[in-house]
mmCIF file of C-alpha atoms in Angstrom:
data_model
loop_
_atom_site.group_PDB
_atom_site.id
_atom_site.type_symbol
_atom_site.label_atom_id
_atom_site.label_comp_id
_atom_site.label_asym_id
_atom_site.label_seq_id
_atom_site.Cartn_x
_atom_site.Cartn_y
_atom_site.Cartn_z
ATOM 1 C CA MET A 2 65.043 35.888 -42.713
ATOM 2 C CA ILE A 3 68.484 34.347 -43.252
ATOM 3 C CA ARG A 4 70.198 37.458 -41.925
ATOM 4 C CA ARG A 5 68.033 37.277 -38.797
ATOM 5 C CA GLN A 6 68.976 33.638 -38.182
ATOM 6 C CA TRP A 7 72.648 34.436 -38.605
ATOM 7 C CA PHE A 8 72.271 37.272 -36.080
ATOM 8 C CA LEU A 9 70.689 34.926 -33.514
ATOM 9 C CA VAL A 10 73.451 32.365 -34.045
ATOM 10 C CA LEU A 11 76.052 35.092 -33.525
ATOM 11 C CA VAL A 12 74.417 36.285 -30.264
ATOM 12 C CA VAL A 13 74.159 32.721 -28.905
ATOM 13 C CA GLY A 14 77.783 32.110 -29.801
ATOM 14 C CA LEU A 15 78.934 35.217 -28.016
ATOM 15 C CA ILE A 16 76.972 34.237 -24.915
ATOM 16 C CA LEU A 17 78.438 30.712 -24.904
ATOM 17 C CA SER A 18 81.908 32.103 -25.424
ATOM 18 C CA PHE A 19 81.462 34.474 -22.491
ATOM 19 C CA VAL A 20 80.139 31.721 -20.200
ATOM 20 C CA GLY A 21 82.937 29.405 -21.238
ATOM 21 C CA TYR A 22 85.502 32.083 -20.621
ATOM 22 C CA ARG A 23 84.092 32.778 -17.182
ATOM 23 C CA GLN A 24 83.988 29.092 -16.369
ATOM 24 C CA PHE A 25 87.171 27.766 -17.955
ATOM 25 C CA GLY A 26 89.247 30.773 -18.900
ATOM 26 C CA PRO A 27 91.948 32.388 -16.747
ATOM 27 C CA LYS A 28 90.685 33.756 -13.442
ATOM 28 C CA ASP A 29 91.265 37.145 -11.829
ATOM 29 C CA THR A 30 92.908 35.922 -8.653
ATOM 30 C CA SER A 31 93.447 39.378 -7.211
ATOM 31 C CA LYS A 32 90.167 39.166 -5.257
ATOM 32 C CA LEU A 33 90.638 35.589 -4.069
ATOM 33 C CA LYS A 34 91.566 35.057 -0.449
ATOM 34 C CA PRO A 35 93.550 31.862 0.071
ATOM 35 C CA TYR A 36 93.633 30.252 3.486
ATOM 36 C CA THR A 37 96.063 27.613 4.724
ATOM 37 C CA VAL A 38 94.310 24.942 6.750
ATOM 38 C CA LYS A 39 95.722 24.686 10.264
ATOM 39 C CA LYS A 40 94.924 23.604 13.781
ATOM 40 C CA VAL A 41 93.538 26.225 16.136
ATOM 41 C CA ASP A 42 91.831 26.566 19.517
ATOM 42 C CA LEU A 43 88.090 27.132 19.200
ATOM 43 C CA LYS A 44 86.290 29.155 21.853
ATOM 44 C CA ASP A 45 82.660 29.944 22.543
ATOM 45 C CA SER A 46 82.933 33.237 24.409
ATOM 46 C CA LEU A 47 80.905 36.154 25.755
ATOM 47 C CA SER A 48 82.047 39.688 26.432
ATOM 48 C CA PHE A 49 80.399 42.552 28.313
ATOM 49 C CA SER A 50 81.322 46.097 29.208
ATOM 50 C CA GLY A 51 81.219 47.286 32.788
ATOM 51 C CA GLY A 52 83.049 49.170 35.498
ATOM 52 C CA VAL A 53 84.576 49.108 38.959
ATOM 53 C CA ASP A 54 82.170 49.399 41.892
ATOM 54 C CA ALA A 55 82.265 48.421 45.565
ATOM 55 C CA ASP A 56 80.106 46.302 47.855
ATOM 56 C CA GLU A 57 80.697 48.605 50.820
ATOM 57 C CA LYS A 58 79.994 52.224 49.973
ATOM 58 C CA ALA A 59 77.809 54.917 51.453
ATOM 59 C CA THR A 60 76.466 58.354 50.659
ATOM 60 C CA MET A 61 75.867 60.278 53.856
ATOM 61 C CA VAL A 62 73.405 63.206 53.940
ATOM 62 C CA PHE A 63 71.537 64.939 56.744
ATOM 63 C CA GLN A 64 67.925 63.839 57.113
ATOM 64 C CA THR A 65 66.960 67.157 58.642
ATOM 65 C CA SER A 66 67.568 70.821 57.944
ATOM 66 C CA GLY A 67 69.844 72.981 60.066
ATOM 67 C CA LYS A 68 72.991 75.049 60.316
ATOM 68 C CA LEU A 69 76.204 73.147 59.559
ATOM 69 C CA ALA A 70 78.306 73.175 62.738
ATOM 70 C CA PHE A 71 81.393 71.090 61.867
ATOM 71 C CA VAL A 72 82.986 68.763 59.286
ATOM 72 C CA GLU A 73 85.535 66.321 60.678
ATOM 73 C CA VAL A 74 86.815 64.669 57.469
ATOM 74 C CA SER A 75 88.180 65.620 54.054
ATOM 75 C CA GLU A 76 88.524 63.908 50.685
ATOM 76 C CA GLY A 77 91.094 61.083 50.634
ATOM 77 C CA GLU A 78 90.929 60.542 54.384
ATOM 78 C CA LYS A 79 90.616 57.026 55.794
ATOM 79 C CA VAL A 80 87.761 56.496 58.237
ATOM 80 C CA LYS A 81 86.687 53.745 60.601
ATOM 81 C CA LYS A 82 83.193 52.319 60.904
ATOM 82 C CA GLY A 83 81.244 54.490 63.350
ATOM 83 C CA GLN A 84 83.625 57.457 63.063
ATOM 84 C CA LEU A 85 82.152 60.957 63.455
ATOM 85 C CA LEU A 86 81.938 62.770 60.104
ATOM 86 C CA ALA A 87 79.944 65.998 60.458
ATOM 87 C CA GLY A 88 77.153 67.613 62.431
ATOM 88 C CA LEU A 89 74.543 70.337 62.491
ATOM 89 C CA ASP A 90 74.012 72.914 65.212
ATOM 90 C CA THR A 91 71.786 71.029 67.666
ATOM 91 C CA GLY A 92 70.757 73.930 69.910
ATOM 92 C CA ASP A 93 67.342 74.470 68.321
ATOM 93 C CA LEU A 94 66.873 70.728 67.788
ATOM 94 C CA LYS A 95 67.525 69.973 71.465
ATOM 95 C CA ALA A 96 65.074 72.689 72.487
ATOM 96 C CA ALA A 97 62.457 71.256 70.124
ATOM 97 C CA GLU A 98 63.053 67.763 71.521
ATOM 98 C CA ARG A 99 62.624 68.990 75.120
ATOM 99 C CA ALA A 100 59.457 70.873 74.229
ATOM 100 C CA ALA A 101 58.028 67.799 72.539
ATOM 101 C CA TYR A 102 58.906 65.712 75.600
ATOM 102 C CA TYR A 103 57.220 68.079 78.017
ATOM 103 C CA LYS A 104 54.093 68.175 75.870
ATOM 104 C CA TYR A 105 54.031 64.397 75.906
ATOM 105 C CA LEU A 106 54.372 64.328 79.710
ATOM 106 C CA ALA A 107 51.457 66.733 80.069
ATOM 107 C CA THR A 108 49.152 64.763 77.781
ATOM 108 C CA ASP A 109 50.231 61.507 79.399
ATOM 109 C CA ALA A 110 49.292 62.832 82.833
ATOM 110 C CA ASN A 111 45.936 64.065 81.566
ATOM 111 C CA ALA A 112 45.215 60.741 79.837
ATOM 112 C CA LYS A 113 46.030 58.834 83.023
ATOM 113 C CA TYR A 114 43.697 61.119 85.029
ATOM 114 C CA VAL A 115 40.816 60.570 82.579
ATOM 115 C CA GLU A 116 41.455 56.824 82.538
ATOM 116 C CA ASP A 117 41.430 56.784 86.328
ATOM 117 C CA THR A 118 38.030 58.492 86.473
ATOM 118 C CA VAL A 119 36.408 55.764 84.395
ATOM 119 C CA LYS A 120 38.306 52.752 85.657
ATOM 120 C CA ASP A 121 35.295 51.493 87.591
ATOM 121 C CA HIS A 122 32.943 52.006 84.637
ATOM 122 C CA ASP A 123 34.169 49.292 82.276
ATOM 123 C CA LYS A 124 30.626 48.157 81.578
ATOM 124 C CA ASP A 125 28.576 51.293 82.104
ATOM 125 C CA GLU A 126 30.896 53.976 80.648
ATOM 126 C CA SER A 127 28.800 56.818 79.264
ATOM 127 C CA PHE A 128 29.228 58.233 75.792
ATOM 128 C CA LEU A 129 30.718 61.451 77.235
ATOM 129 C CA GLN A 130 33.157 59.515 79.414
ATOM 130 C CA LYS A 131 34.253 57.416 76.473
ATOM 131 C CA ASN A 132 34.690 60.513 74.304
ATOM 132 C CA ASN A 133 36.850 62.209 76.964
ATOM 133 C CA ARG A 134 38.944 59.076 77.445
ATOM 134 C CA VAL A 135 39.568 58.470 73.719
ATOM 135 C CA THR A 136 40.367 62.144 73.137
ATOM 136 C CA ALA A 137 42.907 62.172 75.962
ATOM 137 C CA GLN A 138 44.529 58.922 74.837
ATOM 138 C CA THR A 139 44.714 60.082 71.210
ATOM 139 C CA ASP A 140 46.289 63.365 72.249
ATOM 140 C CA ARG A 141 48.869 61.482 74.305
ATOM 141 C CA ASP A 142 49.718 59.178 71.390
ATOM 142 C CA THR A 143 50.061 62.133 69.015
ATOM 143 C CA LYS A 144 52.393 63.998 71.379
ATOM 144 C CA TYR A 145 54.425 60.814 71.865
ATOM 145 C CA ASP A 146 54.901 60.485 68.084
ATOM 146 C CA SER A 147 55.929 64.152 67.940
ATOM 147 C CA TRP A 148 58.514 63.510 70.649
ATOM 148 C CA LEU A 149 59.911 60.532 68.699
ATOM 149 C CA THR A 150 60.131 62.722 65.560
ATOM 150 C CA ALA A 151 62.074 65.353 67.499
ATOM 151 C CA GLN A 152 64.401 62.668 68.840
ATOM 152 C CA ARG A 153 65.092 61.409 65.314
ATOM 153 C CA ALA A 154 65.731 64.931 64.044
ATOM 154 C CA LEU A 155 68.284 65.409 66.816
ATOM 155 C CA ARG A 156 69.881 62.044 66.103
ATOM 156 C CA TYR A 157 70.011 62.679 62.332
ATOM 157 C CA ALA A 158 71.842 65.967 62.933
ATOM 158 C CA THR A 159 75.098 64.024 63.316
ATOM 159 C CA LEU A 160 76.664 61.808 60.647
ATOM 160 C CA PHE A 161 78.709 58.695 61.441
ATOM 161 C CA SER A 162 80.421 56.427 58.927
ATOM 162 C CA PRO A 163 78.534 53.135 58.454
ATOM 163 C CA VAL A 164 81.562 51.471 56.813
ATOM 164 C CA GLU A 165 85.337 51.472 57.028
ATOM 165 C CA GLY A 166 86.925 53.038 53.977
ATOM 166 C CA VAL A 167 88.092 56.182 52.247
ATOM 167 C CA VAL A 168 86.246 59.478 51.824
ATOM 168 C CA TYR A 169 86.149 60.210 48.101
ATOM 169 C CA ASN A 170 83.788 63.172 48.056
ATOM 170 C CA VAL A 171 82.794 65.989 50.410
ATOM 171 C CA THR A 172 80.534 68.729 49.068
ATOM 172 C CA ASP A 173 81.869 72.255 49.290
ATOM 173 C CA ASN A 174 79.819 73.437 52.273
ATOM 174 C CA HIS A 175 81.235 75.397 55.171
ATOM 175 C CA PRO A 176 80.278 75.604 58.863
ATOM 176 C CA GLY A 177 77.588 78.226 59.309
ATOM 177 C CA GLU A 178 75.724 77.404 56.076
ATOM 178 C CA PHE A 179 72.115 76.356 56.409
ATOM 179 C CA ILE A 180 71.651 72.848 55.013
ATOM 180 C CA THR A 181 68.371 72.037 53.251
ATOM 181 C CA SER A 182 67.160 69.692 50.519
ATOM 182 C CA SER A 183 68.115 72.329 47.947
ATOM 183 C CA ASN A 184 71.497 73.079 49.575
ATOM 184 C CA LEU A 185 72.530 69.490 50.174
ATOM 185 C CA PHE A 186 75.569 68.435 52.170
ATOM 186 C CA GLU A 187 77.014 65.055 51.161
ATOM 187 C CA ILE A 188 79.910 62.777 52.110
ATOM 188 C CA ASP A 189 80.713 59.698 49.985
ATOM 189 C CA ILE A 190 82.704 56.794 51.404
ATOM 190 C CA VAL A 191 83.935 53.582 49.790
ATOM 191 C CA ASN A 192 85.803 50.577 51.160
ATOM 192 C CA PRO A 193 88.564 49.825 48.572
ATOM 193 C CA ALA A 194 88.930 46.298 49.935
ATOM 194 C CA THR A 195 85.427 45.434 48.705
ATOM 195 C CA ILE A 196 85.758 46.509 45.080
ATOM 196 C CA VAL A 197 83.937 44.482 42.441
ATOM 197 C CA PHE A 198 83.466 44.633 38.682
ATOM 198 C CA THR A 199 79.868 44.974 37.535
ATOM 199 C CA ALA A 200 78.602 44.399 34.008
ATOM 200 C CA SER A 201 75.209 44.193 32.317
ATOM 201 C CA ALA A 202 74.254 40.969 30.522
ATOM 202 C CA ASP A 203 71.380 40.736 28.053
ATOM 203 C CA GLN A 204 68.576 38.301 28.878
ATOM 204 C CA THR A 205 69.727 35.987 26.062
ATOM 205 C CA ASP A 206 73.250 35.811 27.515
ATOM 206 C CA VAL A 207 72.660 35.875 31.272
ATOM 207 C CA VAL A 208 71.198 32.340 31.131
ATOM 208 C CA LYS A 209 74.649 31.112 30.027
ATOM 209 C CA LEU A 210 76.284 32.399 33.201
ATOM 210 C CA LYS A 211 76.350 31.053 36.736
ATOM 211 C CA GLU A 212 77.966 31.966 40.030
ATOM 212 C CA GLY A 213 81.574 30.842 40.378
ATOM 213 C CA MET A 214 82.446 31.182 36.682
ATOM 214 C CA VAL A 215 85.896 32.687 36.048
ATOM 215 C CA ALA A 216 86.453 35.511 33.570
ATOM 216 C CA ASP A 217 89.186 37.774 32.226
ATOM 217 C CA ILE A 218 88.806 41.468 33.053
ATOM 218 C CA ILE A 219 90.609 44.147 31.051
ATOM 219 C CA LEU A 220 90.331 47.660 32.455
ATOM 220 C CA ASP A 221 90.784 50.622 30.133
ATOM 221 C CA SER A 222 93.184 52.134 32.676
ATOM 222 C CA TYR A 223 95.415 49.015 32.647
ATOM 223 C CA PRO A 224 95.074 47.413 29.184
ATOM 224 C CA ASP A 225 98.290 45.407 29.641
ATOM 225 C CA LYS A 226 97.391 44.062 33.088
ATOM 226 C CA PRO A 227 94.462 41.646 32.790
ATOM 227 C CA LEU A 228 92.753 40.515 35.969
ATOM 228 C CA LYS A 229 90.913 37.356 36.858
ATOM 229 C CA GLY A 230 87.358 37.745 38.030
ATOM 230 C CA THR A 231 84.838 35.337 39.554
ATOM 231 C CA ILE A 232 81.084 35.762 39.362
ATOM 232 C CA LYS A 233 79.853 36.567 42.847
ATOM 233 C CA GLU A 234 76.252 37.430 42.117
ATOM 234 C CA ILE A 235 73.792 37.543 39.222
ATOM 235 C CA ALA A 236 70.769 39.798 39.694
ATOM 236 C CA PHE A 237 67.396 38.065 39.711
ATOM 237 C CA THR A 238 65.521 41.130 38.472
ATOM 238 C CA PRO A 239 66.461 43.272 35.446
ATOM 239 C CA THR A 240 68.179 46.614 35.835
ATOM 240 C CA ALA A 241 65.702 49.474 35.931
ATOM 241 C CA GLY A 242 65.929 52.300 33.427
ATOM 242 C CA GLU A 243 67.616 50.306 30.636
ATOM 243 C CA THR A 244 66.204 50.218 27.111
ATOM 244 C CA GLY A 245 66.506 46.416 26.950
ATOM 245 C CA THR A 246 66.156 43.628 29.482
ATOM 246 C CA VAL A 247 69.584 43.363 31.099
ATOM 247 C CA TYR A 248 70.794 41.936 34.396
ATOM 248 C CA GLU A 249 73.662 43.058 36.591
ATOM 249 C CA VAL A 250 76.515 40.588 36.949
ATOM 250 C CA LYS A 251 78.892 41.214 39.844
ATOM 251 C CA LEU A 252 82.431 39.777 39.923
ATOM 252 C CA THR A 253 85.161 39.784 42.547
ATOM 253 C CA MET A 254 88.696 40.564 41.327
ATOM 254 C CA ASP A 255 92.008 38.961 42.249
ATOM 255 C CA THR A 256 93.572 42.041 43.830
ATOM 256 C CA ASP A 257 93.646 43.392 47.380
ATOM 257 C CA ASN A 258 93.731 46.974 46.083
ATOM 258 C CA THR A 259 95.855 48.107 49.021
ATOM 259 C CA GLU A 260 97.441 50.823 46.907
ATOM 260 C CA TYR A 261 94.065 51.979 45.522
ATOM 261 C CA GLN A 262 95.206 51.239 41.971
ATOM 262 C CA LEU A 263 91.628 50.319 41.119
ATOM 263 C CA ARG A 264 89.203 53.172 41.617
ATOM 264 C CA MET A 265 85.458 53.616 41.494
ATOM 265 C CA GLY A 266 84.089 54.204 38.009
ATOM 266 C CA MET A 267 87.010 52.727 36.039
ATOM 267 C CA THR A 268 85.604 51.075 32.915
ATOM 268 C CA GLY A 269 86.573 47.919 31.071
ATOM 269 C CA ASP A 270 85.441 44.630 29.572
ATOM 270 C CA VAL A 271 84.904 41.181 31.020
ATOM 271 C CA GLY A 272 85.201 38.065 28.866
ATOM 272 C CA PHE A 273 83.911 34.558 29.577
ATOM 273 C CA VAL A 274 85.013 31.367 27.809
ATOM 274 C CA LEU A 275 81.891 29.213 27.851
ATOM 275 C CA ARG A 276 83.365 26.303 25.906
ATOM 276 C CA GLU A 277 86.749 25.542 24.355
ATOM 277 C CA LYS A 278 88.147 22.935 21.937
ATOM 278 C CA LYS A 279 91.921 22.903 21.696
ATOM 279 C CA ASP A 280 94.145 22.024 18.741
ATOM 280 C CA VAL A 281 91.443 21.141 16.199
ATOM 281 C CA LEU A 282 91.495 21.477 12.404
ATOM 282 C CA ALA A 283 89.322 24.444 11.487
ATOM 283 C CA VAL A 284 88.793 27.079 8.786
ATOM 284 C CA PRO A 285 86.951 30.412 8.762
ATOM 285 C CA GLN A 286 83.225 29.843 8.467
ATOM 286 C CA ARG A 287 82.873 31.731 5.158
ATOM 287 C CA TYR A 288 85.170 29.236 3.354
ATOM 288 C CA VAL A 289 82.661 26.425 3.888
ATOM 289 C CA LYS A 290 79.733 26.415 1.432
ATOM 290 C CA THR A 291 76.467 24.510 1.753
ATOM 291 C CA VAL A 292 74.976 23.097 -1.472
ATOM 292 C CA ASN A 293 72.010 20.721 -1.387
ATOM 293 C CA GLY A 294 72.756 19.907 2.224
ATOM 294 C CA GLN A 295 76.407 19.066 1.527
ATOM 295 C CA ARG A 296 79.339 20.971 3.019
ATOM 296 C CA LEU A 297 81.910 21.930 0.358
ATOM 297 C CA VAL A 298 85.170 23.871 0.088
ATOM 298 C CA TYR A 299 87.278 25.062 -2.876
ATOM 299 C CA LYS A 300 90.643 23.381 -2.449
ATOM 300 C CA LYS A 301 93.727 24.411 -4.446
ATOM 301 C CA ASN A 302 94.568 21.909 -7.196
ATOM 302 C CA ASP A 303 97.644 22.994 -9.202
ATOM 303 C CA SER A 304 96.616 26.209 -10.971
ATOM 304 C CA ARG A 305 92.916 25.680 -10.393
ATOM 305 C CA SER A 306 90.576 24.735 -7.556
ATOM 306 C CA SER A 307 88.500 21.653 -7.054
ATOM 307 C CA VAL A 308 85.317 21.225 -5.066
ATOM 308 C CA VAL A 309 85.872 18.980 -2.069
ATOM 309 C CA LYS A 310 83.205 17.581 0.204
ATOM 310 C CA VAL A 311 84.042 17.960 3.894
ATOM 311 C CA SER A 312 82.562 16.795 7.153
ATOM 312 C CA THR A 313 82.254 19.562 9.728
ATOM 313 C CA GLY A 314 81.805 19.847 13.450
ATOM 314 C CA GLU A 315 80.944 22.875 15.538
ATOM 315 C CA THR A 316 81.320 26.497 14.526
ATOM 316 C CA LEU A 317 82.718 28.607 17.334
ATOM 317 C CA ASP A 318 83.750 32.244 17.165
ATOM 318 C CA GLY A 319 83.556 32.286 13.343
ATOM 319 C CA GLN A 320 85.667 29.127 12.854
ATOM 320 C CA THR A 321 84.228 25.831 11.580
ATOM 321 C CA GLU A 322 85.753 22.561 12.746
ATOM 322 C CA ILE A 323 86.801 20.185 9.912
ATOM 323 C CA LEU A 324 86.373 16.511 10.788
ATOM 324 C CA SER A 325 87.366 15.060 7.404
ATOM 325 C CA GLY A 326 88.041 16.072 3.779
ATOM 326 C CA LEU A 327 90.974 18.417 4.410
ATOM 327 C CA ASN A 328 94.464 18.077 5.798
ATOM 328 C CA GLU A 329 96.628 20.528 7.678
ATOM 329 C CA GLY A 330 98.694 22.696 5.345
ATOM 330 C CA GLU A 331 96.316 22.524 2.349
ATOM 331 C CA THR A 332 95.130 25.755 0.725
ATOM 332 C CA ILE A 333 91.507 26.639 0.150
ATOM 333 C CA TYR A 334 89.742 29.626 -1.398
ATOM 334 C CA ASP A 335 86.592 31.513 -0.577
ATOM 335 C CA GLN A 336 85.376 31.078 -4.200
ATOM 336 C CA ALA A 337 86.112 28.892 -7.230
ATOM 337 C CA LEU A 338 89.483 29.471 -8.958
#
């Protein structure tokens, strides 16, 4: 019994010795991270990824099938608005348009004849007369629609540029090839003077943005040449096809792009400073502890540390503002010393 009591006393003593050593003995300072209190600029910021796009751009394709007759432009060529780009052979299309027109004229004449025969029978038109009249009028309307379709097919056989800009893509088709939906001919045009930067903002962040806000844009192609951007437009509806609810944010950039240094598809990041506090006393957020509702830090005190109560302000970008309790130049630790 005595030996058992002595054993318990020995175990308790060892435990107390260990706790005392951990609490009051020398510390392993190799894992401590001291920080010197200083004044910094605090920023509440947002950052999104995006890329270069343009307000004025167009993809031109034929809306009808036919044999490619000519291509007037090539990649890299400047074009004016309304300039002729390419065309299909219109021989068959013109013939089809004339045939549709003549058919319309014939049905129009017949409809007018039938209408004339019943013009004095507004109130006593027989069922047969009405049937003949409606049939003739319907046939005329159908042939008229067919004529309009033939006109559109003829008109769509020629491509004109809807914008002023630069041709940046022409598919590798040659005159004589038959163009269909499976063998598509395409010309892409962009106006370099209308370039914009577009980014996608999550629904929780887009509410913090508004038109006219200024941002810093860093393109991957020019990491050492930041640009200033201004929000031009924020989409009202979310972008389709995304896994989350995101909205397109469009920004103008402070460059005229006369030398085409900014090109479609270039990627980068845009950063917004939502709020900023300059030259305030602050420490990294992890150095401030919360115990029983009080904000505390471990401040260096000779060879040890002492717990100091501090008053804090806002925490922005991982830094907590210190209103009182610390002075510039003092050293604190992320744990007790």
